[in-house]
Amino acid sequence: MTTGTGAGTTGAAGPGLCRGRVVAVTGAGRGLGRAHALAFAADGARVVVNDLGTGLDGAGASEGPAHTVVAEIRAAGGEAVAHTGDIATADGASSLVATALERFGRLDTLVNNAGFLRDRMLVNLPADDWDAVLRVHATGHFLALRHAAAHWRAEAKAGRPPVARVVNTTSGAGLLGSVGQGNYAAAKAAVVALTLVAAAELAPYGVQVNALAPAARTRMTEGAFADLTALPEEVSPLVVWLGSADCPGVTGRVFEAEAGRVTVMEGWRPGPTATAPGGARWTPGAVGAAARALLARAEPP
């Protein structure tokens, strides 16, 4: 079995950063995932196009979207294979990695993108809709990452250290909250925490893990953000770069991307601090007064 080392030329510009790499993209039948898959293929990667073919709310299934994108890539002279398994199941996630290895002999990059929405205000949010959204976003990210990481760790221990990349998909909802999207925001916040943990745990094996909060008009966003006009294709170049060998040392980061704008997001960090006088234990009244003083000095949320 060949290893995931070395594909891409450090310092190169333009097409070819991912030439020879094998990239798996989940939720790649439509929207952002489709744009990512096409962009990787145009840059020289061989692509595993995963999509379960569900509706916007996760209902139903169809093999059509994944195979349509594969046909687009092949028509443009690229190499791709469809995977229509459910990556929020252990078997589906495992078979995603197996498909890359069996078809192309390696896996270099995983882009976790699959997801759907079931928006409700908290008081009207059914437990089933909470579970379903957490399952596809949080569990789907975890399982695909777990199986890919197990492969890369085995490669590293066998003396074939990979140049592996993972790009997870979070959201402004997960970073800042979003009214009516309690389930989605919680899932996307979980993706950020998972990214930070995975970046630290997998660094010894040659794996870099980052997250992207994209802003683009897709079927998931057109209802809630009617004025959003940025195209998915405008987000994909950053994903291709993060998925290449051209970004050594970039890991545990969260980026926001919209059209021509890219932002490095900076998360929780210590702000103003107070200590109880004389090392004594706070009383509720005293700690409340101290907290108010700290809030007056803190950055607004």
Short mmCIF file of C-alpha atoms in Angstrom, two decimals:
data_model
loop_
_atom_site.label_atom_id
_atom_site.label_comp_id
_atom_site.label_asym_id
_atom_site.label_seq_id
_atom_site.Cartn_x
_atom_site.Cartn_y
_atom_site.Cartn_z
CA MET A 1 0.00 0.00 0.00
CA THR A 2 1.38 3.40 -0.92
CA THR A 3 1.79 6.13 1.62
CA GLY A 4 0.31 9.61 1.87
CA THR A 5 3.65 11.45 1.84
CA GLY A 6 4.97 14.24 -0.20
CA ALA A 7 2.25 15.16 -2.70
CA GLY A 8 2.24 18.85 -3.50
CA THR A 9 5.09 21.31 -3.87
CA THR A 10 5.76 23.69 -1.00
CA GLY A 11 5.76 27.28 -2.17
CA ALA A 12 3.97 26.54 -5.45
CA ALA A 13 1.19 28.78 -6.68
CA GLY A 14 -1.87 28.04 -8.75
CA PRO A 15 -3.10 24.62 -9.96
CA GLY A 16 -1.11 21.65 -8.80
CA LEU A 17 -0.83 22.06 -5.02
CA CYS A 18 -2.76 18.81 -4.65
CA ARG A 19 -1.47 17.00 -7.73
CA GLY A 20 -1.21 13.31 -6.89
CA ARG A 21 -3.05 13.58 -3.58
CA VAL A 22 -6.17 11.60 -2.78
CA VAL A 23 -8.95 13.60 -1.16
CA ALA A 24 -12.21 12.40 0.39
CA VAL A 25 -14.97 15.01 0.64
CA THR A 26 -18.16 14.23 2.57
CA GLY A 27 -21.46 15.79 1.56
CA ALA A 28 -19.94 16.48 -1.86
CA GLY A 29 -23.04 15.97 -3.99
CA ARG A 30 -24.23 19.55 -3.75
CA GLY A 31 -23.32 23.03 -2.51
CA LEU A 32 -20.04 23.57 -0.72
CA GLY A 33 -18.99 19.92 -0.83
CA ARG A 34 -19.49 19.75 -4.59
CA ALA A 35 -17.49 22.96 -5.04
CA HIS A 36 -14.68 21.54 -2.89
CA ALA A 37 -14.61 18.26 -4.81
CA LEU A 38 -14.47 20.03 -8.18
CA ALA A 39 -11.77 22.41 -6.94
CA PHE A 40 -9.57 19.58 -5.65
CA ALA A 41 -9.98 17.70 -8.92
CA ALA A 42 -9.10 20.80 -10.95
CA ASP A 43 -5.98 21.13 -8.81
CA GLY A 44 -4.85 17.62 -9.67
CA ALA A 45 -6.26 15.53 -6.81
CA ARG A 46 -8.08 12.25 -7.14
CA VAL A 47 -11.36 12.60 -5.27
CA VAL A 48 -13.68 10.32 -3.32
CA VAL A 49 -17.07 12.01 -3.61
CA ASN A 50 -19.24 11.08 -0.63
CA ASP A 51 -22.92 11.96 -0.49
CA LEU A 52 -25.89 10.13 0.97
CA GLY A 53 -28.24 12.13 -1.24
CA THR A 54 -30.62 13.28 1.48
CA GLY A 55 -32.98 16.21 1.46
CA LEU A 56 -32.23 19.51 3.16
CA ASP A 57 -33.62 18.08 6.43
CA GLY A 58 -31.72 14.79 6.13
CA ALA A 59 -34.70 12.78 4.90
CA GLY A 60 -34.46 10.23 2.10
CA ALA A 61 -31.41 9.05 0.21
CA SER A 62 -30.21 8.98 -3.39
CA GLU A 63 -27.01 7.87 -5.09
CA GLY A 64 -27.58 10.43 -7.84
CA PRO A 65 -25.78 13.52 -6.44
CA ALA A 66 -22.47 11.75 -5.75
CA HIS A 67 -22.41 10.04 -9.15
CA THR A 68 -23.31 13.31 -10.90
CA VAL A 69 -20.29 15.06 -9.39
CA VAL A 70 -18.04 12.13 -10.26
CA ALA A 71 -19.27 12.41 -13.85
CA GLU A 72 -18.47 16.13 -13.86
CA ILE A 73 -14.94 15.49 -12.64
CA ARG A 74 -14.32 12.73 -15.17
CA ALA A 75 -15.74 14.84 -18.00
CA ALA A 76 -13.15 17.49 -17.15
CA GLY A 77 -10.35 14.91 -17.31
CA GLY A 78 -10.08 14.21 -13.57
CA GLU A 79 -10.27 11.05 -11.48
CA ALA A 80 -13.03 10.43 -8.96
CA VAL A 81 -15.09 7.68 -7.39
CA ALA A 82 -18.49 7.87 -5.68
CA HIS A 83 -19.16 6.79 -2.11
CA THR A 84 -22.79 6.85 -1.02
CA GLY A 85 -22.48 5.48 2.52
CA ASP A 86 -23.67 7.21 5.68
CA ILE A 87 -20.55 8.67 7.33
CA ALA A 88 -22.45 9.10 10.59
CA THR A 89 -22.26 5.32 11.01
CA ALA A 90 -19.11 3.36 11.82
CA ASP A 91 -19.52 1.16 8.73
CA GLY A 92 -20.11 4.15 6.45
CA ALA A 93 -17.12 6.07 7.76
CA SER A 94 -14.88 3.02 7.59
CA SER A 95 -15.94 2.28 4.02
CA LEU A 96 -15.17 5.88 3.01
CA VAL A 97 -11.52 5.37 3.93
CA ALA A 98 -11.54 1.88 2.44
CA THR A 99 -12.87 3.25 -0.86
CA ALA A 100 -9.96 5.69 -1.12
CA LEU A 101 -7.41 2.98 -0.34
CA GLU A 102 -8.94 0.36 -2.61
CA ARG A 103 -9.46 2.67 -5.58
CA PHE A 104 -6.43 4.96 -5.33
CA GLY A 105 -4.07 3.20 -2.91
CA ARG A 106 -3.85 6.05 -0.43
CA LEU A 107 -5.66 8.82 1.43
CA ASP A 108 -4.05 12.21 1.97
CA THR A 109 -6.84 14.62 2.84
CA LEU A 110 -10.26 14.38 4.48
CA VAL A 111 -12.75 17.22 4.12
CA ASN A 112 -15.66 16.81 6.55
CA ASN A 113 -18.56 18.76 5.10
CA ALA A 114 -21.73 16.64 5.25
CA GLY A 115 -24.68 18.07 7.15
CA PHE A 116 -28.27 19.23 7.13
CA LEU A 117 -30.59 21.56 9.05
CA ARG A 118 -33.67 21.15 11.22
CA ASP A 119 -34.11 24.66 12.54
CA ARG A 120 -36.48 25.35 15.44
CA MET A 121 -36.62 27.70 18.39
CA LEU A 122 -35.53 25.85 21.52
CA VAL A 123 -39.00 25.56 23.02
CA ASN A 124 -40.24 23.92 19.81
CA LEU A 125 -37.19 21.76 19.07
CA PRO A 126 -38.05 18.03 19.16
CA ALA A 127 -35.48 15.78 20.75
CA ASP A 128 -35.33 13.76 17.51
CA ASP A 129 -34.31 16.86 15.57
CA TRP A 130 -31.62 17.62 18.15
CA ASP A 131 -30.26 14.08 17.90
CA ALA A 132 -30.38 13.99 14.09
CA VAL A 133 -28.44 17.22 13.61
CA LEU A 134 -25.83 16.36 16.26
CA ARG A 135 -25.48 12.93 14.65
CA VAL A 136 -24.70 14.09 11.13
CA HIS A 137 -22.50 17.07 12.03
CA ALA A 138 -20.69 16.05 15.22
CA THR A 139 -20.76 12.24 14.99
CA GLY A 140 -20.23 12.33 11.23
CA HIS A 141 -17.11 14.46 11.65
CA PHE A 142 -15.84 12.25 14.46
CA LEU A 143 -16.29 8.90 12.75
CA ALA A 144 -14.76 9.91 9.42
CA LEU A 145 -11.86 11.55 11.24
CA ARG A 146 -11.39 8.55 13.54
CA HIS A 147 -11.09 6.05 10.70
CA ALA A 148 -8.83 8.27 8.60
CA ALA A 149 -6.63 8.98 11.62
CA ALA A 150 -6.31 5.28 12.42
CA HIS A 151 -4.99 4.69 8.90
CA TRP A 152 -2.52 7.58 9.11
CA ARG A 153 -1.29 6.49 12.54
CA ALA A 154 -0.67 2.98 11.21
CA GLU A 155 1.26 4.44 8.27
CA ALA A 156 3.40 6.55 10.61
CA LYS A 157 4.15 3.61 12.89
CA ALA A 158 5.11 1.53 9.85
CA GLY A 159 7.77 4.11 8.93
CA ARG A 160 5.69 5.81 6.22
CA PRO A 161 4.83 9.17 7.82
CA PRO A 162 1.96 10.83 5.96
CA VAL A 163 1.55 14.45 4.97
CA ALA A 164 -2.10 14.27 5.94
CA ARG A 165 -4.68 17.02 6.20
CA VAL A 166 -8.17 17.30 7.66
CA VAL A 167 -10.49 20.24 7.02
CA ASN A 168 -13.56 20.25 9.24
CA THR A 169 -16.60 22.42 8.63
CA THR A 170 -17.92 24.60 11.43
CA SER A 171 -20.12 27.69 11.13
CA GLY A 172 -20.64 31.17 12.44
CA ALA A 173 -23.53 29.59 14.33
CA GLY A 174 -21.07 27.38 16.19
CA LEU A 175 -18.70 30.25 16.90
CA LEU A 176 -21.18 32.97 17.84
CA GLY A 177 -24.58 31.31 18.20
CA SER A 178 -27.63 31.66 15.97
CA VAL A 179 -31.25 32.16 17.02
CA GLY A 180 -33.43 29.24 15.93
CA GLN A 181 -30.46 26.93 15.40
CA GLY A 182 -29.71 25.55 18.85
CA ASN A 183 -29.04 22.03 17.54
CA TYR A 184 -26.93 23.18 14.59
CA ALA A 185 -24.97 25.72 16.65
CA ALA A 186 -24.20 23.13 19.32
CA ALA A 187 -23.05 20.63 16.69
CA LYS A 188 -20.82 23.17 14.96
CA ALA A 189 -19.31 24.26 18.28
CA ALA A 190 -18.52 20.59 18.92
CA VAL A 191 -16.70 20.49 15.57
CA VAL A 192 -14.38 23.30 16.75
CA ALA A 193 -13.56 21.48 19.99
CA LEU A 194 -12.99 18.24 18.08
CA THR A 195 -10.66 20.09 15.71
CA LEU A 196 -8.53 21.42 18.56
CA VAL A 197 -8.26 18.00 20.21
CA ALA A 198 -7.50 16.20 16.95
CA ALA A 199 -4.84 18.74 15.97
CA ALA A 200 -3.00 18.09 19.24
CA GLU A 201 -3.43 14.31 19.27
CA LEU A 202 -2.58 13.65 15.62
CA ALA A 203 0.37 16.02 15.18
CA PRO A 204 2.92 13.28 16.04
CA TYR A 205 1.63 11.23 13.09
CA GLY A 206 1.98 13.97 10.46
CA VAL A 207 -1.68 14.99 10.46
CA GLN A 208 -2.82 18.63 10.45
CA VAL A 209 -6.42 19.43 11.40
CA ASN A 210 -8.14 22.76 10.81
CA ALA A 211 -11.70 24.03 10.63
CA LEU A 212 -13.50 26.35 8.23
CA ALA A 213 -16.55 28.50 8.88
CA PRO A 214 -17.80 29.17 5.34
CA ALA A 215 -20.27 31.80 4.25
CA ALA A 216 -21.82 30.98 0.87
CA ARG A 217 -25.23 30.71 -0.74
CA THR A 218 -26.32 27.09 -0.74
CA ARG A 219 -29.60 25.28 -0.24
CA MET A 220 -28.81 25.24 3.51
CA THR A 221 -28.35 29.01 3.75
CA GLU A 222 -30.62 30.55 1.12
CA GLY A 223 -33.69 30.41 3.37
CA ALA A 224 -32.13 31.88 6.52
CA PHE A 225 -29.75 34.30 4.76
CA ALA A 226 -31.54 35.52 1.66
CA ASP A 227 -29.06 38.38 1.14
CA LEU A 228 -26.02 36.08 1.11
CA THR A 229 -24.67 36.08 -2.44
CA ALA A 230 -21.17 34.58 -2.06
CA LEU A 231 -20.75 31.42 -4.12
CA PRO A 232 -19.45 28.09 -2.76
CA GLU A 233 -16.68 28.20 -5.38
CA GLU A 234 -15.28 31.30 -3.68
CA VAL A 235 -14.68 29.36 -0.44
CA SER A 236 -13.04 26.28 -1.96
CA PRO A 237 -9.56 27.71 -2.73
CA LEU A 238 -8.83 27.99 1.00
CA VAL A 239 -9.99 24.40 1.52
CA VAL A 240 -7.72 23.20 -1.29
CA TRP A 241 -4.75 25.00 0.26
CA LEU A 242 -5.49 23.59 3.72
CA GLY A 243 -5.80 20.16 2.15
CA SER A 244 -2.45 20.38 0.40
CA ALA A 245 1.16 19.84 1.49
CA ASP A 246 1.71 23.58 0.96
CA CYS A 247 0.65 24.58 4.50
CA PRO A 248 3.17 22.92 6.87
CA GLY A 249 2.69 23.89 10.51
CA VAL A 250 -0.88 25.17 10.06
CA THR A 251 -3.01 23.16 12.48
CA GLY A 252 -5.60 23.70 15.18
CA ARG A 253 -6.82 26.85 13.44
CA VAL A 254 -10.31 28.08 12.59
CA PHE A 255 -10.82 30.18 9.46
CA GLU A 256 -13.83 32.10 8.22
CA ALA A 257 -14.16 32.50 4.46
CA GLU A 258 -16.63 34.48 2.38
CA ALA A 259 -16.03 35.46 -1.24
CA GLY A 260 -12.66 37.25 -1.32
CA ARG A 261 -12.33 37.60 2.45
CA VAL A 262 -10.45 35.18 4.73
CA THR A 263 -10.30 35.64 8.51
CA VAL A 264 -8.40 33.75 11.18
CA MET A 265 -10.88 33.36 14.02
CA GLU A 266 -9.57 33.76 17.56
CA GLY A 267 -11.47 31.86 20.22
CA TRP A 268 -11.75 31.82 23.97
CA ARG A 269 -8.82 33.32 25.83
CA PRO A 270 -8.48 34.74 29.38
CA GLY A 271 -9.87 38.23 29.84
CA PRO A 272 -10.04 40.42 32.96
CA THR A 273 -9.49 38.43 36.16
CA ALA A 274 -10.10 39.06 39.87
CA THR A 275 -8.93 37.12 42.95
CA ALA A 276 -10.73 37.02 46.28
CA PRO A 277 -8.99 39.34 48.78
CA GLY A 278 -6.49 37.59 51.03
CA GLY A 279 -7.13 34.23 49.43
CA ALA A 280 -10.53 34.03 51.16
CA ARG A 281 -13.53 32.28 49.67
CA TRP A 282 -15.90 34.51 47.70
CA THR A 283 -19.34 35.31 49.04
CA PRO A 284 -22.12 35.53 46.45
CA GLY A 285 -22.42 39.28 46.92
CA ALA A 286 -18.68 39.93 46.73
CA VAL A 287 -18.13 37.74 43.69
CA GLY A 288 -21.09 39.37 41.98
CA ALA A 289 -19.60 42.82 42.53
CA ALA A 290 -16.24 41.59 41.25
CA ALA A 291 -17.87 40.02 38.19
CA ARG A 292 -19.65 43.30 37.36
CA ALA A 293 -16.33 45.15 37.56
CA LEU A 294 -14.71 42.58 35.28
CA LEU A 295 -17.55 42.82 32.76
CA ALA A 296 -17.11 46.57 32.64
CA ARG A 297 -13.50 45.99 31.51
CA ALA A 298 -14.21 43.08 29.18
CA GLU A 299 -14.72 43.18 25.42
CA PRO A 300 -18.40 43.14 24.46
CA PRO A 301 -19.71 39.71 23.33
#
